[in-house]
Coordinates of N, CA, C and O and ligand atoms in Angstrom, one line a residue:
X1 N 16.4 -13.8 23.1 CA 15.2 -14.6 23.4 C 14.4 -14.9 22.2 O 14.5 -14.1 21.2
X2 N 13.5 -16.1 22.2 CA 12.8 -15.7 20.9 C 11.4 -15.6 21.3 O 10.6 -16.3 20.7
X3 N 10.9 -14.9 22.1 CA 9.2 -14.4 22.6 C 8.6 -14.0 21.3 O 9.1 -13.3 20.4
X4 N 7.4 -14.6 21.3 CA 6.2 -14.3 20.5 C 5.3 -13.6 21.2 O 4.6 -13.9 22.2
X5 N 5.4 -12.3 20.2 CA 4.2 -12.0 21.1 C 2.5 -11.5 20.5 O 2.5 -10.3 20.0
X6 N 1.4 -11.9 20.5 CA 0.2 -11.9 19.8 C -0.2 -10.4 19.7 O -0.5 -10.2 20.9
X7 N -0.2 -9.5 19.1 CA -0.9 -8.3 19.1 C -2.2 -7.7 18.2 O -1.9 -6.9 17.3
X8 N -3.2 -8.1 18.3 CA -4.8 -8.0 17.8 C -4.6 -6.4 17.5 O -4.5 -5.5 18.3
X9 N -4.6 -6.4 15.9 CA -4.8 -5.0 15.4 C -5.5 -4.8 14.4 O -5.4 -5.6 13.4
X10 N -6.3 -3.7 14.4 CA -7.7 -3.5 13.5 C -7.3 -1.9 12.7 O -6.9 -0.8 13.2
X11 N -7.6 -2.4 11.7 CA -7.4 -0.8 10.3 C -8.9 -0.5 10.7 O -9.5 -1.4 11.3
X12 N -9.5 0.6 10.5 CA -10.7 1.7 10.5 C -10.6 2.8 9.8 O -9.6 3.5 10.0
X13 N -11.7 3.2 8.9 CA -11.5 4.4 7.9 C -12.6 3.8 7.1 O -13.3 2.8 7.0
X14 N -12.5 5.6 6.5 CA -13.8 5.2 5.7 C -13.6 4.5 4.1 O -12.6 4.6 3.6
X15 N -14.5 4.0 3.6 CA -14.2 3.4 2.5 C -13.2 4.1 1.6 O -12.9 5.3 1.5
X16 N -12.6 3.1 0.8 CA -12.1 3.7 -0.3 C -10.5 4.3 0.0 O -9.6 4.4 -0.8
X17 N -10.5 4.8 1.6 CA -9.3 4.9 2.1 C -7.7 4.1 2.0 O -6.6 4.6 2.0
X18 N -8.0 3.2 1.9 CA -6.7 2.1 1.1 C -6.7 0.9 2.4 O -5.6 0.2 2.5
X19 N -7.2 0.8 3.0 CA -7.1 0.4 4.6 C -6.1 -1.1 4.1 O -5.0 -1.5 4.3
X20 N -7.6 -1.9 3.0 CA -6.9 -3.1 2.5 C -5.3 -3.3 1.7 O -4.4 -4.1 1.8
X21 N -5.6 -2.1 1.0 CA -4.2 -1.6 0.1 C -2.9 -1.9 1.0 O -1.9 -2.6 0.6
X22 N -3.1 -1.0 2.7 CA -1.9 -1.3 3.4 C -1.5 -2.6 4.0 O -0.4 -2.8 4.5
X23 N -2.9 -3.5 3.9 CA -2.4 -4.8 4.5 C -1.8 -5.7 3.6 O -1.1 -6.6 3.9
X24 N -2.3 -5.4 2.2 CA -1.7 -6.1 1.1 C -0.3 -5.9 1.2 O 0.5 -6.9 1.5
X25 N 0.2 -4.6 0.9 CA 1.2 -4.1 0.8 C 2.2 -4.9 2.1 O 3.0 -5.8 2.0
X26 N 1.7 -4.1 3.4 CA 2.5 -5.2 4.8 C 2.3 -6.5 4.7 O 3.4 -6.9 4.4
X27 N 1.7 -7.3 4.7 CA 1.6 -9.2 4.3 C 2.5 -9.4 3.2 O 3.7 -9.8 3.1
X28 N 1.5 -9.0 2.0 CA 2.3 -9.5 0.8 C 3.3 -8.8 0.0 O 3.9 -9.5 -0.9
X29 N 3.8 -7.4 0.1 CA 4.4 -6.5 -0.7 C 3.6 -6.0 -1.9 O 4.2 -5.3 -2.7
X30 N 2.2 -6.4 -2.1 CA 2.3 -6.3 -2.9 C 0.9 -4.9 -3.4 O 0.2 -4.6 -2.5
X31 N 0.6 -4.4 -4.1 CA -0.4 -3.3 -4.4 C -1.3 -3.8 -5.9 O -0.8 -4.6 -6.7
X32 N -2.6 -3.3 -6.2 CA -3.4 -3.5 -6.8 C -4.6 -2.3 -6.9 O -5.4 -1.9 -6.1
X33 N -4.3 -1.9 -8.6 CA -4.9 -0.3 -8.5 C -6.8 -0.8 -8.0 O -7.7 -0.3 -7.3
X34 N -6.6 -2.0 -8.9 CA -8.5 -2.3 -8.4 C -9.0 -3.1 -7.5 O -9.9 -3.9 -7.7
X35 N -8.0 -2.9 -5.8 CA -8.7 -3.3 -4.8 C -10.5 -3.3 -4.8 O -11.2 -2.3 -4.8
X36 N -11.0 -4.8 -4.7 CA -12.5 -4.8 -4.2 C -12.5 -4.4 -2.8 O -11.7 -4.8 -1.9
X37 N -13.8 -3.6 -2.7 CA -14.3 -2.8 -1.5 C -14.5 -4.5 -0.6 O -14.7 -5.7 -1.0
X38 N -14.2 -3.8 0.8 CA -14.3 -4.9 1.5 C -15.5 -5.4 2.2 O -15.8 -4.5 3.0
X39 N -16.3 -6.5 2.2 CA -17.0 -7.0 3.0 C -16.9 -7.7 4.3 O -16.1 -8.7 4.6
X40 N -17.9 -7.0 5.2 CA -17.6 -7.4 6.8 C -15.8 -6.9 7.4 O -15.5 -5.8 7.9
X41 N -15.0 -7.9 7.1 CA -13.9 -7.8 7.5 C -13.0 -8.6 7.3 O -13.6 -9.7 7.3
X42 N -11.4 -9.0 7.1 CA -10.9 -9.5 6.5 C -9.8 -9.7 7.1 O -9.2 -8.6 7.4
X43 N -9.4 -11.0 7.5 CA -8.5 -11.4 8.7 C -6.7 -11.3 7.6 O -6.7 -11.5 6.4
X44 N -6.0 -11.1 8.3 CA -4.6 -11.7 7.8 C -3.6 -11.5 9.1 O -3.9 -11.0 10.1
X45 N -2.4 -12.0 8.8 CA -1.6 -12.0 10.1 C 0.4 -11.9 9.5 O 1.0 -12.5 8.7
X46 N 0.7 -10.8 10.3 CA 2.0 -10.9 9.9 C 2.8 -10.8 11.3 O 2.4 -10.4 12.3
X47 N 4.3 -11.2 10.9 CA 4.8 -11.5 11.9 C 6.2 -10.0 11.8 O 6.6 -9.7 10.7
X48 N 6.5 -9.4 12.6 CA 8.0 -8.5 12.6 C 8.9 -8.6 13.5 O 8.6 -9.0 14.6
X49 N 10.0 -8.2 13.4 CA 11.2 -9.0 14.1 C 11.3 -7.3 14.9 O 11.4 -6.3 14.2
X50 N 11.3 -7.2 16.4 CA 11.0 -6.3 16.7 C 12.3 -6.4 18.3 O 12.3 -7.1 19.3
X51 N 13.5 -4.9 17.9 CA 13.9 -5.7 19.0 C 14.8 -6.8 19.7 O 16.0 -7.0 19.3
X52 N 14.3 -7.4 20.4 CA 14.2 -8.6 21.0 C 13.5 -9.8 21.0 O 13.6 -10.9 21.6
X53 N 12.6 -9.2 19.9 CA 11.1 -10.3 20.0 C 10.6 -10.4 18.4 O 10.8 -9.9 17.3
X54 N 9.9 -11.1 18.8 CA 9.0 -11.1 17.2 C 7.1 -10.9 17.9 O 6.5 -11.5 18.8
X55 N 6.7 -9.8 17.0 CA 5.3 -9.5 16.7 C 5.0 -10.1 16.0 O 5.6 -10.2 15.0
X56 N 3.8 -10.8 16.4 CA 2.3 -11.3 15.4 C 1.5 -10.5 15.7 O 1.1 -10.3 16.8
X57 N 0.9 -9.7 14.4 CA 0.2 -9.4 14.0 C -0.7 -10.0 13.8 O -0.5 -10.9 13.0
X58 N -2.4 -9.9 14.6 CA -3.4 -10.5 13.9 C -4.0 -9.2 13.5 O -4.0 -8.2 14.1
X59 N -4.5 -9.3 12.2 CA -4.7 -8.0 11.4 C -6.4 -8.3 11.0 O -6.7 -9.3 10.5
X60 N -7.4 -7.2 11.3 CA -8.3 -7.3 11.1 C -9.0 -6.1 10.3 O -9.6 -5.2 10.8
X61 N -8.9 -6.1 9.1 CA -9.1 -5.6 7.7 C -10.9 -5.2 8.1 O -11.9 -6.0 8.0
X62 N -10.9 -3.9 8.5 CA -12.8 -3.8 8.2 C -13.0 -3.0 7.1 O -12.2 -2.4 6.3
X63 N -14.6 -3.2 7.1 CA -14.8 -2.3 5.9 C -15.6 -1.2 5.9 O -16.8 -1.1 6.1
X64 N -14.8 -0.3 5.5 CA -15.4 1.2 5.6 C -16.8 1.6 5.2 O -17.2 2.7 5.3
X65 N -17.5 0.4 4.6 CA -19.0 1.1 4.3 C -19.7 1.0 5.4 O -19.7 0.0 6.2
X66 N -20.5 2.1 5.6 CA -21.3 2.7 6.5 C -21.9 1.4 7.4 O -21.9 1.1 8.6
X67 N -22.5 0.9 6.3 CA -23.8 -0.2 6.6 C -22.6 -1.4 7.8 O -23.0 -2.1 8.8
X68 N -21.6 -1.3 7.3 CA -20.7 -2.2 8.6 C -20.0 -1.5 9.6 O -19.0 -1.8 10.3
X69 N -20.8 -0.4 9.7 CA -20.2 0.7 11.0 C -20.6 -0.6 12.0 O -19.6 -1.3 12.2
X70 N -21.7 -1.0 12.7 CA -22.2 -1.8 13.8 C -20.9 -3.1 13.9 O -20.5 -3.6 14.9
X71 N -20.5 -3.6 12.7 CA -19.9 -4.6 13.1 C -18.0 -4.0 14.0 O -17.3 -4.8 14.5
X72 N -17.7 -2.8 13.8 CA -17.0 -2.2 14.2 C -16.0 -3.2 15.3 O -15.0 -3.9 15.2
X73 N -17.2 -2.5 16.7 CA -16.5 -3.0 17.8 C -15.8 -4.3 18.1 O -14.7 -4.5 18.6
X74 N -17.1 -5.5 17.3 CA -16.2 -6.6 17.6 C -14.6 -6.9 17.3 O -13.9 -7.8 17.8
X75 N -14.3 -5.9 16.2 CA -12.9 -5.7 16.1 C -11.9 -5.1 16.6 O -10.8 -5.5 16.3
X76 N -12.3 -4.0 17.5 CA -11.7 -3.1 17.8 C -11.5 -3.3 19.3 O -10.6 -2.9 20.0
X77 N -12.5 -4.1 19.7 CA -12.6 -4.3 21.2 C -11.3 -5.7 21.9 O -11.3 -6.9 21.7
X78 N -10.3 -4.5 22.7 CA -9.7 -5.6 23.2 C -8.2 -5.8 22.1 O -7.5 -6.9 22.1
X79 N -8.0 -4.9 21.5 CA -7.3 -4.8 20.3 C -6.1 -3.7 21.0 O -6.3 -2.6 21.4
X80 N -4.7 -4.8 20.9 CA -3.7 -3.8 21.1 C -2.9 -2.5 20.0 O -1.9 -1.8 20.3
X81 N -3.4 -2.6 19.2 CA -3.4 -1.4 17.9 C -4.4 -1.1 17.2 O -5.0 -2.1 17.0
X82 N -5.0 0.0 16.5 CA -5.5 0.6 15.6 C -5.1 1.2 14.9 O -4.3 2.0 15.4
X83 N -5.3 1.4 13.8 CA -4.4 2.0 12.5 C -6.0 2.4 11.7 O -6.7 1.8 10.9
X84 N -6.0 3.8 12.3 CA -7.5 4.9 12.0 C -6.5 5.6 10.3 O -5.4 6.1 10.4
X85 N -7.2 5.4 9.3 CA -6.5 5.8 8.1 C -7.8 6.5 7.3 O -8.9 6.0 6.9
X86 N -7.2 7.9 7.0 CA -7.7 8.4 6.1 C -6.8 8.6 4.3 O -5.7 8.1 4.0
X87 N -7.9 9.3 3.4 CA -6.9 9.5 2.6 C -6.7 10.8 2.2 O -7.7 11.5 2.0
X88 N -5.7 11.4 2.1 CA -5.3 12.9 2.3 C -5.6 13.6 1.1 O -5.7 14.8 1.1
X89 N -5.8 13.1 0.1 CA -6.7 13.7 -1.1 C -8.0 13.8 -1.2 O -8.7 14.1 -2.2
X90 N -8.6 13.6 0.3 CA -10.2 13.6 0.4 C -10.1 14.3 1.7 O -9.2 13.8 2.4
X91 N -10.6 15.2 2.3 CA -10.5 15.8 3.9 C -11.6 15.2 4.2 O -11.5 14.8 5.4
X92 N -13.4 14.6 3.5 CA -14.0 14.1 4.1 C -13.9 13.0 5.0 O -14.4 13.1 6.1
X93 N -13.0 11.7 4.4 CA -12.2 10.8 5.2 C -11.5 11.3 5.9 O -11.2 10.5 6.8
X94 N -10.8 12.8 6.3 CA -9.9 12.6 7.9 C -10.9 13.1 8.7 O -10.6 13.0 9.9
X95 N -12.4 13.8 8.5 CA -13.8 14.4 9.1 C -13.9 13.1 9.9 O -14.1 12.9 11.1
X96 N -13.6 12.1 9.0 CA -14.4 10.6 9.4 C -13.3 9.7 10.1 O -13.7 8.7 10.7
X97 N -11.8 10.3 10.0 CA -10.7 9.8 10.6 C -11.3 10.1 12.2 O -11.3 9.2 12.9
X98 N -11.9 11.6 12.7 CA -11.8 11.6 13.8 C -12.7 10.9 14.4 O -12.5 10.5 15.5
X99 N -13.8 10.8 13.8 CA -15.2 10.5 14.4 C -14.7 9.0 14.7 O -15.4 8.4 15.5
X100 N -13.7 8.4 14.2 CA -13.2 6.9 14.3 C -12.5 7.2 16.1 O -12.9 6.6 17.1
X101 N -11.6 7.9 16.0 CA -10.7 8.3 17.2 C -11.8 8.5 18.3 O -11.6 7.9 19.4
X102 N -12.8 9.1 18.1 CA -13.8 9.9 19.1 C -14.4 7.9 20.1 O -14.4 7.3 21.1
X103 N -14.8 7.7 18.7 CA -15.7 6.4 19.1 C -14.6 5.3 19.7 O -15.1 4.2 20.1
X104 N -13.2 5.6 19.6 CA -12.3 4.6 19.6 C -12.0 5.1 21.6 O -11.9 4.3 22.5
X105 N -12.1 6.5 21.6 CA -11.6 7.3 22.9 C -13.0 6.7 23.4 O -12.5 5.6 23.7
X106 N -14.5 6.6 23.7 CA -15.5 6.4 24.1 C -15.6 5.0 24.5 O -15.8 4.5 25.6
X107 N -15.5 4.2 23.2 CA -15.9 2.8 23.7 C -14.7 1.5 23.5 O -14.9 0.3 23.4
X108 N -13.2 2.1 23.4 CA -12.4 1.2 22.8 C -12.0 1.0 24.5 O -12.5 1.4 25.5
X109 N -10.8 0.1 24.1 CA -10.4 0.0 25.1 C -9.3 0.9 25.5 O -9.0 1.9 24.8
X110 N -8.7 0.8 26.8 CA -7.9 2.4 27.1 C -6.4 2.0 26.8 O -5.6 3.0 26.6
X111 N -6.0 1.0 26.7 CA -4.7 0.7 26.5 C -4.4 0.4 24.6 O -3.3 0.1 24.0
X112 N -5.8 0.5 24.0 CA -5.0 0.6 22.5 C -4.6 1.3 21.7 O -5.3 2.2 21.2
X113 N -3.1 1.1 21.4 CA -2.4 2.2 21.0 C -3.0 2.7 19.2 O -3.3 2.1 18.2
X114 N -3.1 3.8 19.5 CA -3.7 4.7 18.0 C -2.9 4.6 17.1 O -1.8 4.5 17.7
X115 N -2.7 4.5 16.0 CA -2.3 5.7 14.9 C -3.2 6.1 14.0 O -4.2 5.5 13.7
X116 N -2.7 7.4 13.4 CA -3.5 7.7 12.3 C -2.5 7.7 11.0 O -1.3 8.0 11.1
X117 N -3.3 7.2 10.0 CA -2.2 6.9 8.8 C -2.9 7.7 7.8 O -4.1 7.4 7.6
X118 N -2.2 9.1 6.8 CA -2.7 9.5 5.7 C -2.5 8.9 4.8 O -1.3 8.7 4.8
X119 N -3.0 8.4 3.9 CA -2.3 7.5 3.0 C -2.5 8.1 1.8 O -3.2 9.1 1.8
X120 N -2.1 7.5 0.3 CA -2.1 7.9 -0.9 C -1.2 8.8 -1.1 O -1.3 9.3 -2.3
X121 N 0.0 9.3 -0.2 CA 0.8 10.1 -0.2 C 1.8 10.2 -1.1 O 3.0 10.6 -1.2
X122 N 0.9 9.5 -2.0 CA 1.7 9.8 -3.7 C 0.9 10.3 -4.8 O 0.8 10.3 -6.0
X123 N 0.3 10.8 -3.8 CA -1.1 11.6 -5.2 C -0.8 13.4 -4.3 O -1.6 13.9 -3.5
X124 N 0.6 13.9 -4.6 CA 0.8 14.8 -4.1 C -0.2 15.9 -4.5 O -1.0 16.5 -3.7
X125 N 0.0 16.1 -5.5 CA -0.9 17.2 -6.5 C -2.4 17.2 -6.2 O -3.0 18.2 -6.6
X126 N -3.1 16.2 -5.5 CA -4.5 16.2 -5.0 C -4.5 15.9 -3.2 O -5.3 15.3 -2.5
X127 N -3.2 16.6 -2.9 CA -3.2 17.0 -1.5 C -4.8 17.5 -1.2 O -5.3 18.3 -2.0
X128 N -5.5 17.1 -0.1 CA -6.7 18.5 0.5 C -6.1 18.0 1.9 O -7.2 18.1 2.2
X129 N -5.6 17.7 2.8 CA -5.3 17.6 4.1 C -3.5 17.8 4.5 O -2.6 17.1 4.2
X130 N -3.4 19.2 5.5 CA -1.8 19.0 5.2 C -1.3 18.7 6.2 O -1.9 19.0 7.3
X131 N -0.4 18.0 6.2 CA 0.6 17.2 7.6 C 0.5 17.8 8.1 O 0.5 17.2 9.2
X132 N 0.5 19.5 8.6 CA 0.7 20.0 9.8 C -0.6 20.0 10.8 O -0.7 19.7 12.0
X133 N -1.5 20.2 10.1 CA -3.1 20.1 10.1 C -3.4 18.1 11.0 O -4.0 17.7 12.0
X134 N -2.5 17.5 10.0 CA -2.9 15.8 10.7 C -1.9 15.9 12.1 O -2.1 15.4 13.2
X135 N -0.7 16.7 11.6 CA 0.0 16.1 12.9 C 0.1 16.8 14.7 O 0.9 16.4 15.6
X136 N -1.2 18.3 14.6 CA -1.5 18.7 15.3 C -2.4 17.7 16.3 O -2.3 17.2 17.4
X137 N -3.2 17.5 15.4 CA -4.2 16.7 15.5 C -3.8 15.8 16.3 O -3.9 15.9 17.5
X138 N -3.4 14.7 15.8 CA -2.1 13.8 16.6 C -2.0 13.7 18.0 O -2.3 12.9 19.0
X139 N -1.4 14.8 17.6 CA -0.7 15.2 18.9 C -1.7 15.7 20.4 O -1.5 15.6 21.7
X140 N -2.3 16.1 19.8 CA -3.2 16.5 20.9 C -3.9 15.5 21.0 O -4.7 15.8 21.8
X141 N -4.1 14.2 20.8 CA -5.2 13.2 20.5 C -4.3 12.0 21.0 O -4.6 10.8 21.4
X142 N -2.7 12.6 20.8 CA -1.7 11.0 21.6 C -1.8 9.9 20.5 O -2.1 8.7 20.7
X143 N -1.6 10.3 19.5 CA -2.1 9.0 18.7 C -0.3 9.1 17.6 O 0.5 10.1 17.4
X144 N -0.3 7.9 17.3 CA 1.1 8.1 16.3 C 0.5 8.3 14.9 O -0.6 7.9 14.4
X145 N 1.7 9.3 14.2 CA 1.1 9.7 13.0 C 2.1 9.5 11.8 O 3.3 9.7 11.9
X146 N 1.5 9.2 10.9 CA 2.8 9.3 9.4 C 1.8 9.3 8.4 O 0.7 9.0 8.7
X147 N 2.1 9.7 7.1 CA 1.7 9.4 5.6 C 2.3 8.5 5.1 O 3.4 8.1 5.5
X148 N 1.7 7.9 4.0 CA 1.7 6.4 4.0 C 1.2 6.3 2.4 O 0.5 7.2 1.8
X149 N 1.5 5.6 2.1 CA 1.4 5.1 0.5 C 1.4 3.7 0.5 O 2.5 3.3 0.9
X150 N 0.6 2.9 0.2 CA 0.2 1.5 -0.2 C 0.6 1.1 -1.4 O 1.2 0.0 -1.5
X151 N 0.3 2.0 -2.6 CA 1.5 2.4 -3.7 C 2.5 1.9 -3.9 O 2.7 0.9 -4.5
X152 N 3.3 3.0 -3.3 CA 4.7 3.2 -3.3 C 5.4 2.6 -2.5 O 6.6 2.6 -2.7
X153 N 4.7 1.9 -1.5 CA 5.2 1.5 -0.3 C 6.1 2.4 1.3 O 6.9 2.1 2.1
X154 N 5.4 3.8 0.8 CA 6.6 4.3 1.4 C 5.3 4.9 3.0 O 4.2 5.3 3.0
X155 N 6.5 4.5 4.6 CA 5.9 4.4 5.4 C 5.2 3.4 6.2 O 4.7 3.3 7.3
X156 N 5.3 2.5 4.9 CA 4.0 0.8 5.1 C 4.6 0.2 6.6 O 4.2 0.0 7.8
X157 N 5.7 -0.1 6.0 CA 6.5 -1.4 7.1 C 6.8 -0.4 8.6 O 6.9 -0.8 9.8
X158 N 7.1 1.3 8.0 CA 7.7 1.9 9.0 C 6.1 1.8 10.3 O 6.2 1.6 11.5
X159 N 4.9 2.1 9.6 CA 4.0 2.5 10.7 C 4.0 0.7 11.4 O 4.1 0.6 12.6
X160 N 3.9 0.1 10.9 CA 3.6 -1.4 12.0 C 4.7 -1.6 12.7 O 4.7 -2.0 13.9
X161 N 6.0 -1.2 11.9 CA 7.2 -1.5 12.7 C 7.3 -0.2 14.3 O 8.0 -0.5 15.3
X162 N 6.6 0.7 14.3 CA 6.6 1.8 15.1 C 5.5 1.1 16.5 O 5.8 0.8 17.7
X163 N 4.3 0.9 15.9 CA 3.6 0.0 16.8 C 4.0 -1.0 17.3 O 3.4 -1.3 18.4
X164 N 5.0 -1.8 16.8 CA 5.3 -3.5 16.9 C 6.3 -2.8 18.3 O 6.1 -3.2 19.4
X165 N 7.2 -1.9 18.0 CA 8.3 -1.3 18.8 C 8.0 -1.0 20.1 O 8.5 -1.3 21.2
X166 N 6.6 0.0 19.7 CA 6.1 0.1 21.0 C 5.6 -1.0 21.6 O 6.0 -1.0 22.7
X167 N 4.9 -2.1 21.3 CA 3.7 -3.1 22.1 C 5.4 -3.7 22.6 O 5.6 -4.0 23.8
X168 N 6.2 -3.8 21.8 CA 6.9 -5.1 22.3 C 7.7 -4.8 23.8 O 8.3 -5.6 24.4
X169 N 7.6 -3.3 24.1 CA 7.8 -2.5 25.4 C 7.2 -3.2 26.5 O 7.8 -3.1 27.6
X170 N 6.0 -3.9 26.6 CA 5.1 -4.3 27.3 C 5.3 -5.2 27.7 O 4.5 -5.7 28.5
Ligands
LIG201 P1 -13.1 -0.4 1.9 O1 -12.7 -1.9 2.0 O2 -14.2 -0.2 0.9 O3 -13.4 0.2 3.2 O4 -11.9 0.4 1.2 P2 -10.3 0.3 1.7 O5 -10.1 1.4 2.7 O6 -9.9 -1.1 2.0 O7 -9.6 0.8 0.3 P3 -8.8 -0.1 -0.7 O8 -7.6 -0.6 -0.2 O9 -9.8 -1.0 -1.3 O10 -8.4 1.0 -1.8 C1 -9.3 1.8 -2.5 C2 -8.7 2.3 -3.8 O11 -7.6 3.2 -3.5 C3 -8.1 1.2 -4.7 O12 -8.4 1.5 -6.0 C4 -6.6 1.3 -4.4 O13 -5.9 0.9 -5.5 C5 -6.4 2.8 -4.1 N1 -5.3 3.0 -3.2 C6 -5.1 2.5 -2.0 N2 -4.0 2.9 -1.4 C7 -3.4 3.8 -2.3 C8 -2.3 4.6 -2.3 O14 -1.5 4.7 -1.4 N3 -2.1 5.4 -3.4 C9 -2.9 5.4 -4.5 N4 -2.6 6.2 -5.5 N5 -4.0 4.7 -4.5 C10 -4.3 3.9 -3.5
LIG202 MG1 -11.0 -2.8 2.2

């Protein structure tokens, strides 16, 4: 068959996290050490051959500074994926990974599927967060989990392709 199918998905994390890095990376292939910090939020859309089907991604790029916490919801609300991303060389970002999960379990909707993405997972040597630590977490929380490099690319295609796999279930 060739079904299209639309799936509204929003990155969340705190600044500096790579959120943009990974959309670059999934859209364009491409990475940039001096990503600009993002304002408000930042649309892009990709498509994956999933299956039987093809996903569209509508991708909604926010921005991790504080001061655009309030514009949040309008993104998240109604949104068949979230991709909550910390960066694993900072534990204060995964403190802030959950508080994302908490507010996502309180006021999101109940059918959007989670993940959490560690990313930078090529800055081994300035590990502070360890997979077993993220993927407890996880687990108890029902959320899908991987490390992730924007970088390196390694993980990029696999976490949307994981989501795309599931939604296209539906
Ligand atoms: P805000 O838009 O401010 O919320 O930040 P963001 O989460 O979009 O982060 P952004 O993608 O702008 O990345 C922040 C910095 O981290 C940039 O300098 C990126 O080059 C760098 N970065 C992003 N992903 C990775 C990664 O996987 N590895 C490494 N080494 N650096 C990364
Ligand atoms: Mg950004």
């Amino acid at each position: 068959s060739n079904k299209i199918k639309n799936a509204k998905l929003v990155l969340l994390g705190d600044v500096g996290t790579g959120k943009s890095s990974l959309v670059l990376r999934f859209v364009k292939g491409q990475f940039v050490e001096f990503q600009e910090s993002t304002i408000g939020a930042a649309f892009f859309s990709q498509t994956l051959s999933v299956n039987d089907e093809s996903v569209k991604f509508e991708i909604w790029d926010t921005a991790g500074q504080e001061r655009y916490h309030s514009l949040a919801p309008m993104y998240y609300r109604g949104a068949a994926a979230a991709v909550i991303v910390y960066d694993m060389t900072n534990a204060a970002t995964f403190a802030r990974a959950k508080k994302w999960v908490q507010e996502l379990q309180a006021q999101g909707s109940p059918n959007t599927i989670v993940a959490l993405a560690g990313n930078k997972a090529d800055l081994l040597e300035a590990r502070q967060v360890s997979v077993q630590e993220a993927q407890t977490y996880a687990q108890e929380n029902g959320l899908f989990f991987m490390e992730t490099s924007a970088k390196t690319a390694i993980n990029v295609n696999d976490i949307f392709y994981e989501i795309g796999k599931f939604l296209s279930k539906f």
